[in-house]
Amino acid sequence: MSLLHPQRGVALITAVLVVALAVIAAVSVLDAGHFSVQRASTLQDSVRAWGYAAGAEDWARTILERDAKNNQHDSLDEIWAEPQSLPTENGGISGEIIDALSRFNLNNLGLADNQDALPGFQARDGVPVTEYLRQVRIFESMIRQLADASELIPNPRELADSIRDWIDEDQFPTGNGREDGDYLGMEPPHRAANRPMSSVTELKSILQALYGDRDNLAGKIYALLLPQVTVLPVDGVTPLNINTVTAELLMSLDSTGNNTTLATFAEERLQQPVESQADITTRLQLAAQDADPVVISFKTNLFQLRLQAVDGDGRVALYSLLLRPGSGNVVTVTRSTDTE
């Protein structure tokens, strides 16, 4: 009898182990099934969210096409400028259309050296004013209009030159700009793009090359500039729409620095937008060189669509650049799910 007790104990332990393993296997199977069902559900929600986003982009194009038929200027009192939201059964869609010409195009600073002096401009420090220098003046003036900018960016020209060097194809620094040698010493090392910027996020690399990581200075400057700048895939200089441009950029459009009419216009343009090129010169009292259509417009053909679509666990953020040519038929130029 004494020999049977150990055998019974071993049998009991074996049975317990078998049951435990069976329970573990069953739980694993159930968990795997649950995760598979959850993944399938999330994927289904994401597909529906994508469908909502695509439909919202189609709606935005339709709104812009209708707007082109009804007016000859673009301003913030029009229906396309109103943020929109629409609830759905399991989520919703929200978004806004922004005039792409309401912000300074950083690619305007990537102009070639061999440009003729602009007529009507007096030389600055003996240097003829070219289109690049005109764009630099607007960029510098915009920065000076920003709160805390003088402390964060003591030398705006250095930043403008560095943006130009990021874009141009040579390895010769412009003024105090930055070229490959400065970027190769970063972590991780890389080179200047040597092409027009395709995303505003490229500005982060330029700022890090200029200011490093001390006190997150590059991040603070990026956050300061982000609402004021954009990147547009357009050959040549893009103008600024005076009806929609940011307040800081609006005040920077006068090269004389003493135009008080712009401040008044900033307060009344929602009710009384500019509707013609002649209106820019007479009503805003801008000098001829400042009212140049190369620099200032009263309408736009490029719009940025930002929207978010949510359905259950599916979320889609969509950033689209929409082109409205003279024909009025709006097409999508670029589309991103990461950033504008």
GROMACS .gro file of C-alpha atoms in nm:
model
  340
    1MET     CA    1   0.000   0.000   0.000
    2SER     CA    2   0.284   0.236   0.075
    3LEU     CA    3   0.404   0.208  -0.287
    4LEU     CA    4   0.067   0.325  -0.425
    5HIS     CA    5   0.065   0.668  -0.256
    6PRO     CA    6   0.359   0.816  -0.454
    7GLN     CA    7   0.208   0.686  -0.777
    8ARG     CA    8  -0.126   0.848  -0.694
    9GLY     CA    9   0.054   1.177  -0.618
   10VAL     CA   10   0.237   1.170  -0.951
   11ALA     CA   11  -0.085   1.094  -1.136
   12LEU     CA   12  -0.260   1.383  -0.962
   13ILE     CA   13   0.018   1.627  -1.044
   14THR     CA   14   0.021   1.508  -1.406
   15ALA     CA   15  -0.353   1.556  -1.432
   16VAL     CA   16  -0.328   1.908  -1.290
   17LEU     CA   17  -0.052   1.995  -1.538
   18VAL     CA   18  -0.254   1.859  -1.829
   19VAL     CA   19  -0.557   2.062  -1.724
   20ALA     CA   20  -0.340   2.377  -1.679
   21LEU     CA   21  -0.184   2.336  -2.023
   22ALA     CA   22  -0.526   2.283  -2.174
   23VAL     CA   23  -0.655   2.599  -2.008
   24ILE     CA   24  -0.351   2.799  -2.128
   25ALA     CA   25  -0.397   2.669  -2.482
   26ALA     CA   26  -0.768   2.752  -2.475
   27VAL     CA   27  -0.703   3.104  -2.346
   28SER     CA   28  -0.438   3.156  -2.614
   29VAL     CA   29  -0.677   3.046  -2.885
   30LEU     CA   30  -0.949   3.273  -2.749
   31ASP     CA   31  -0.709   3.569  -2.723
   32ALA     CA   32  -0.583   3.513  -3.076
   33GLY     CA   33  -0.940   3.501  -3.199
   34HIS     CA   34  -1.029   3.814  -3.006
   35PHE     CA   35  -0.728   4.004  -3.146
   36SER     CA   36  -0.811   3.887  -3.497
   37VAL     CA   37  -1.167   4.008  -3.460
   38GLN     CA   38  -1.044   4.340  -3.316
   39ARG     CA   39  -0.794   4.387  -3.601
   40ALA     CA   40  -1.060   4.311  -3.857
   41SER     CA   41  -1.299   4.555  -3.690
   42THR     CA   42  -1.035   4.830  -3.674
   43LEU     CA   43  -0.943   4.771  -4.037
   44GLN     CA   44  -1.307   4.794  -4.135
   45ASP     CA   45  -1.343   5.119  -3.938
   46SER     CA   46  -1.030   5.259  -4.108
   47VAL     CA   47  -1.165   5.172  -4.452
   48ARG     CA   48  -1.489   5.357  -4.373
   49ALA     CA   49  -1.291   5.653  -4.236
   50TRP     CA   50  -1.091   5.663  -4.561
   51GLY     CA   51  -1.417   5.665  -4.753
   52TYR     CA   52  -1.538   5.962  -4.549
   53ALA     CA   53  -1.208   6.145  -4.608
   54ALA     CA   54  -1.222   6.086  -4.983
   55GLY     CA   55  -1.582   6.208  -4.992
   56ALA     CA   56  -1.489   6.520  -4.795
   57GLU     CA   57  -1.208   6.596  -5.041
   58ASP     CA   58  -1.455   6.565  -5.330
   59TRP     CA   59  -1.689   6.801  -5.147
   60ALA     CA   60  -1.407   7.055  -5.098
   61ARG     CA   61  -1.328   7.048  -5.471
   62THR     CA   62  -1.695   7.106  -5.551
   63ILE     CA   63  -1.715   7.405  -5.313
   64LEU     CA   64  -1.407   7.563  -5.471
   65GLU     CA   65  -1.537   7.506  -5.824
   66ARG     CA   66  -1.867   7.672  -5.738
   67ASP     CA   67  -1.684   7.963  -5.577
   68ALA     CA   68  -1.481   8.021  -5.894
   69LYS     CA   69  -1.800   8.078  -6.093
   70ASN     CA   70  -1.945   8.338  -5.857
   71ASN     CA   71  -1.666   8.583  -5.785
   72GLN     CA   72  -1.337   8.727  -5.905
   73HIS     CA   73  -1.156   8.746  -5.571
   74ASP     CA   74  -1.094   8.519  -5.272
   75SER     CA   75  -1.146   8.633  -4.915
   76LEU     CA   76  -1.224   8.503  -4.568
   77ASP     CA   77  -1.596   8.581  -4.588
   78GLU     CA   78  -1.659   8.305  -4.843
   79ILE     CA   79  -1.807   7.963  -4.769
   80TRP     CA   80  -1.486   7.771  -4.844
   81ALA     CA   81  -1.312   7.959  -4.557
   82GLU     CA   82  -1.557   7.832  -4.293
   83PRO     CA   83  -1.441   7.526  -4.091
   84GLN     CA   84  -1.685   7.238  -4.134
   85SER     CA   85  -1.785   6.934  -3.926
   86LEU     CA   86  -2.030   6.654  -3.991
   87PRO     CA   87  -2.127   6.379  -3.743
   88THR     CA   88  -2.161   6.021  -3.864
   89GLU     CA   89  -2.310   5.711  -3.702
   90ASN     CA   90  -1.984   5.605  -3.533
   91GLY     CA   91  -1.771   5.918  -3.554
   92GLY     CA   92  -1.752   6.227  -3.767
   93ILE     CA   93  -1.566   6.439  -4.018
   94SER     CA   94  -1.408   6.777  -3.948
   95GLY     CA   95  -1.183   6.996  -4.158
   96GLU     CA   96  -1.099   7.331  -4.308
   97ILE     CA   97  -0.979   7.480  -4.635
   98ILE     CA   98  -0.694   7.727  -4.609
   99ASP     CA   99  -0.580   7.965  -4.878
  100ALA     CA  100  -0.230   7.838  -4.959
  101LEU     CA  101  -0.132   8.193  -5.057
  102SER     CA  102  -0.209   8.321  -4.709
  103ARG     CA  103   0.134   8.208  -4.590
  104PHE     CA  104   0.489   8.275  -4.697
  105ASN     CA  105   0.616   8.010  -4.939
  106LEU     CA  106   0.962   7.907  -4.817
  107ASN     CA  107   1.054   7.804  -5.170
  108ASN     CA  108   1.038   8.175  -5.260
  109LEU     CA  109   1.379   8.199  -5.092
  110GLY     CA  110   1.535   7.941  -5.325
  111LEU     CA  111   1.587   8.181  -5.613
  112ALA     CA  112   1.896   8.188  -5.837
  113ASP     CA  113   2.172   8.447  -5.795
  114ASN     CA  114   2.177   8.581  -6.150
  115GLN     CA  115   1.873   8.805  -6.131
  116ASP     CA  116   1.843   9.162  -6.249
  117ALA     CA  117   1.776   9.444  -6.006
  118LEU     CA  118   1.410   9.522  -5.954
  119PRO     CA  119   1.294   9.855  -6.101
  120GLY     CA  120   1.182  10.117  -5.851
  121PHE     CA  121   1.397   9.989  -5.565
  122GLN     CA  122   1.695  10.178  -5.432
  123ALA     CA  123   2.007   9.969  -5.372
  124ARG     CA  124   2.051   9.845  -5.015
  125ASP     CA  125   2.403   9.915  -4.888
  126GLY     CA  126   2.511   9.952  -5.249
  127VAL     CA  127   2.365   9.613  -5.347
  128PRO     CA  128   2.088   9.618  -5.613
  129VAL     CA  129   1.760   9.472  -5.490
  130THR     CA  130   1.680   9.145  -5.668
  131GLU     CA  131   1.369   8.930  -5.632
  132TYR     CA  132   1.554   8.716  -5.378
  133LEU     CA  133   1.634   9.021  -5.164
  134ARG     CA  134   1.271   9.138  -5.190
  135GLN     CA  135   1.154   8.800  -5.062
  136VAL     CA  136   1.416   8.815  -4.786
  137ARG     CA  137   1.285   9.156  -4.679
  138ILE     CA  138   0.929   9.023  -4.651
  139PHE     CA  139   1.052   8.717  -4.460
  140GLU     CA  140   1.262   8.924  -4.220
  141SER     CA  141   0.983   9.176  -4.165
  142MET     CA  142   0.736   8.897  -4.094
  143ILE     CA  143   0.967   8.753  -3.827
  144ARG     CA  144   1.004   9.092  -3.660
  145GLN     CA  145   0.624   9.114  -3.636
  146LEU     CA  146   0.608   8.793  -3.430
  147ALA     CA  147   0.601   8.805  -3.051
  148ASP     CA  148   0.928   8.686  -2.891
  149ALA     CA  149   1.088   8.652  -3.236
  150SER     CA  150   1.367   8.901  -3.164
  151GLU     CA  151   1.485   8.688  -2.873
  152LEU     CA  152   1.454   8.354  -3.052
  153ILE     CA  153   1.577   8.467  -3.397
  154PRO     CA  154   1.828   8.752  -3.352
  155ASN     CA  155   1.945   8.723  -3.715
  156PRO     CA  156   1.653   8.650  -3.955
  157ARG     CA  157   1.880   8.699  -4.259
  158GLU     CA  158   2.093   8.405  -4.146
  159LEU     CA  159   1.782   8.185  -4.144
  160ALA     CA  160   1.672   8.312  -4.488
  161ASP     CA  161   2.017   8.241  -4.635
  162SER     CA  162   2.018   7.892  -4.480
  163ILE     CA  163   1.680   7.813  -4.635
  164ARG     CA  164   1.817   7.924  -4.970
  165ASP     CA  165   2.125   7.704  -4.928
  166TRP     CA  166   1.902   7.407  -4.840
  167ILE     CA  167   1.726   7.455  -5.174
  168ASP     CA  168   2.000   7.563  -5.418
  169GLU     CA  169   2.220   7.306  -5.591
  170ASP     CA  170   2.566   7.448  -5.512
  171GLN     CA  171   2.786   7.407  -5.206
  172PHE     CA  172   2.868   7.775  -5.159
  173PRO     CA  173   2.703   7.924  -4.847
  174THR     CA  174   2.489   8.232  -4.904
  175GLY     CA  175   2.604   8.492  -4.651
  176ASN     CA  176   2.590   8.312  -4.316
  177GLY     CA  177   2.391   8.022  -4.455
  178ARG     CA  178   2.449   7.647  -4.409
  179GLU     CA  179   2.561   7.381  -4.657
  180ASP     CA  180   2.645   7.008  -4.649
  181GLY     CA  181   2.935   7.046  -4.406
  182ASP     CA  182   2.699   7.169  -4.135
  183TYR     CA  183   2.446   6.890  -4.183
  184LEU     CA  184   2.704   6.610  -4.204
  185GLY     CA  185   2.807   6.691  -3.848
  186MET     CA  186   2.454   6.638  -3.716
  187GLU     CA  187   2.312   6.319  -3.567
  188PRO     CA  188   2.216   6.145  -3.785
  189PRO     CA  189   2.440   6.301  -4.052
  190HIS     CA  190   2.278   6.407  -4.378
  191ARG     CA  191   2.315   6.656  -4.661
  192ALA     CA  192   2.122   6.961  -4.771
  193ALA     CA  193   1.829   6.872  -4.997
  194ASN     CA  194   1.959   7.078  -5.295
  195ARG     CA  195   1.606   7.094  -5.434
  196PRO     CA  196   1.285   7.288  -5.358
  197MET     CA  197   1.133   7.197  -5.023
  198SER     CA  198   0.850   6.946  -5.036
  199SER     CA  199   0.738   6.975  -4.673
  200VAL     CA  200   0.748   7.241  -4.405
  201THR     CA  201   0.902   6.979  -4.174
  202GLU     CA  202   1.231   7.018  -4.363
  203LEU     CA  203   1.263   7.349  -4.180
  204LYS     CA  204   1.341   7.148  -3.865
  205SER     CA  205   1.674   7.028  -4.008
  206ILE     CA  206   1.769   7.383  -4.107
  207LEU     CA  207   1.686   7.516  -3.761
  208GLN     CA  208   1.882   7.238  -3.590
  209ALA     CA  209   2.187   7.315  -3.805
  210LEU     CA  210   2.160   7.681  -3.704
  211TYR     CA  211   2.068   7.657  -3.338
  212GLY     CA  212   2.140   7.300  -3.228
  213ASP     CA  213   1.935   7.139  -2.953
  214ARG     CA  214   2.006   7.382  -2.670
  215ASP     CA  215   1.693   7.463  -2.470
  216ASN     CA  216   1.486   7.319  -2.755
  217LEU     CA  217   1.546   7.647  -2.938
  218ALA     CA  218   1.496   7.490  -3.282
  219GLY     CA  219   1.162   7.345  -3.170
  220LYS     CA  220   1.043   7.677  -3.029
  221ILE     CA  221   1.132   7.863  -3.349
  222TYR     CA  222   0.963   7.597  -3.562
  223ALA     CA  223   0.641   7.630  -3.358
  224LEU     CA  224   0.662   8.010  -3.392
  225LEU     CA  225   0.703   8.004  -3.771
  226LEU     CA  226   0.468   7.716  -3.855
  227PRO     CA  227   0.144   7.926  -3.869
  228GLN     CA  228   0.317   8.177  -4.099
  229VAL     CA  229   0.489   7.961  -4.362
  230THR     CA  230   0.412   7.693  -4.615
  231VAL     CA  231   0.581   7.498  -4.893
  232LEU     CA  232   0.428   7.496  -5.239
  233PRO     CA  233   0.545   7.281  -5.535
  234VAL     CA  234   0.530   7.570  -5.782
  235ASP     CA  235   0.799   7.699  -6.018
  236GLY     CA  236   0.888   8.060  -5.952
  237VAL     CA  237   0.762   8.298  -5.685
  238THR     CA  238   0.412   8.262  -5.542
  239PRO     CA  239   0.236   8.585  -5.432
  240LEU     CA  240   0.047   8.648  -5.108
  241ASN     CA  241  -0.331   8.695  -5.112
  242ILE     CA  242  -0.381   9.021  -4.927
  243ASN     CA  243  -0.738   8.924  -4.834
  244THR     CA  244  -0.636   8.609  -4.646
  245VAL     CA  245  -0.270   8.656  -4.548
  246THR     CA  246  -0.180   8.634  -4.178
  247ALA     CA  247  -0.175   8.964  -3.987
  248GLU     CA  248   0.203   8.946  -3.945
  249LEU     CA  249   0.261   8.896  -4.317
  250LEU     CA  250   0.012   9.168  -4.404
  251MET     CA  251   0.210   9.424  -4.204
  252SER     CA  252   0.535   9.312  -4.366
  253LEU     CA  253   0.424   9.387  -4.723
  254ASP     CA  254   0.508   9.757  -4.703
  255SER     CA  255   0.878   9.818  -4.771
  256THR     CA  256   0.867  10.175  -4.638
  257GLY     CA  257   0.771  10.069  -4.287
  258ASN     CA  258   0.533  10.361  -4.233
  259ASN     CA  259   0.209  10.255  -4.399
  260THR     CA  260  -0.070  10.284  -4.138
  261THR     CA  261  -0.340  10.192  -4.391
  262LEU     CA  262  -0.255   9.822  -4.366
  263ALA     CA  263  -0.348   9.811  -3.998
  264THR     CA  264  -0.690   9.957  -4.080
  265PHE     CA  265  -0.737   9.713  -4.366
  266ALA     CA  266  -0.653   9.421  -4.135
  267GLU     CA  267  -0.960   9.509  -3.927
  268GLU     CA  268  -1.203   9.570  -4.213
  269ARG     CA  269  -1.098   9.321  -4.481
  270LEU     CA  270  -1.348   9.058  -4.365
  271GLN     CA  271  -1.633   9.292  -4.460
  272GLN     CA  272  -1.453   9.486  -4.735
  273PRO     CA  273  -1.195   9.269  -4.911
  274VAL     CA  274  -0.980   9.391  -5.198
  275GLU     CA  275  -1.138   9.299  -5.532
  276SER     CA  276  -0.891   9.427  -5.793
  277GLN     CA  277  -0.525   9.500  -5.853
  278ALA     CA  278  -0.601   9.872  -5.879
  279ASP     CA  279  -0.767   9.853  -5.539
  280ILE     CA  280  -0.439   9.729  -5.390
  281THR     CA  281  -0.250  10.038  -5.504
  282THR     CA  282  -0.512  10.303  -5.432
  283ARG     CA  283  -0.696  10.174  -5.127
  284LEU     CA  284  -0.392  10.036  -4.945
  285GLN     CA  285  -0.162  10.318  -5.056
  286LEU     CA  286   0.119  10.079  -5.143
  287ALA     CA  287   0.412  10.184  -5.356
  288ALA     CA  288   0.415  10.039  -5.708
  289GLN     CA  289   0.697   9.794  -5.630
  290ASP     CA  290   0.514   9.667  -5.320
  291ALA     CA  291   0.186   9.629  -5.510
  292ASP     CA  292   0.358   9.420  -5.778
  293PRO     CA  293   0.137   9.120  -5.874
  294VAL     CA  294   0.447   8.903  -5.829
  295VAL     CA  295   0.425   8.979  -5.457
  296ILE     CA  296   0.058   9.055  -5.386
  297SER     CA  297  -0.265   8.910  -5.521
  298PHE     CA  298  -0.633   8.939  -5.431
  299LYS     CA  299  -0.727   8.584  -5.532
  300THR     CA  300  -0.573   8.240  -5.526
  301ASN     CA  301  -0.551   7.919  -5.723
  302LEU     CA  302  -0.400   7.699  -5.449
  303PHE     CA  303  -0.581   7.574  -5.140
  304GLN     CA  304  -0.477   7.346  -4.857
  305LEU     CA  305  -0.738   7.102  -4.725
  306ARG     CA  306  -0.693   6.967  -4.373
  307LEU     CA  307  -0.942   6.713  -4.246
  308GLN     CA  308  -0.987   6.432  -3.999
  309ALA     CA  309  -1.231   6.144  -4.039
  310VAL     CA  310  -1.320   5.913  -3.748
  311ASP     CA  311  -1.526   5.594  -3.758
  312GLY     CA  312  -1.518   5.376  -3.449
  313ASP     CA  313  -1.152   5.288  -3.394
  314GLY     CA  314  -1.050   5.409  -3.740
  315ARG     CA  315  -0.890   5.754  -3.771
  316VAL     CA  316  -0.761   5.924  -4.085
  317ALA     CA  317  -0.587   6.263  -4.108
  318LEU     CA  318  -0.566   6.393  -4.463
  319TYR     CA  319  -0.376   6.693  -4.599
  320SER     CA  320  -0.438   6.780  -4.964
  321LEU     CA  321  -0.310   7.060  -5.184
  322LEU     CA  322  -0.582   7.157  -5.432
  323LEU     CA  323  -0.517   7.348  -5.754
  324ARG     CA  324  -0.790   7.558  -5.912
  325PRO     CA  325  -0.669   7.677  -6.253
  326GLY     CA  326  -0.843   7.935  -6.468
  327SER     CA  327  -1.091   7.676  -6.590
  328GLY     CA  328  -1.222   7.632  -6.237
  329ASN     CA  329  -1.184   7.251  -6.242
  330VAL     CA  330  -1.010   7.170  -5.911
  331VAL     CA  331  -0.753   6.892  -5.903
  332THR     CA  332  -0.552   6.739  -5.619
  333VAL     CA  333  -0.183   6.819  -5.656
  334THR     CA  334  -0.047   6.642  -5.348
  335ARG     CA  335  -0.200   6.432  -5.072
  336SER     CA  336  -0.045   6.332  -4.739
  337THR     CA  337  -0.162   6.146  -4.429
  338ASP     CA  338   0.128   6.263  -4.213
  339THR     CA  339   0.165   6.640  -4.239
  340GLU     CA  340   0.103   6.921  -4.485
   0.00000   0.00000   0.00000
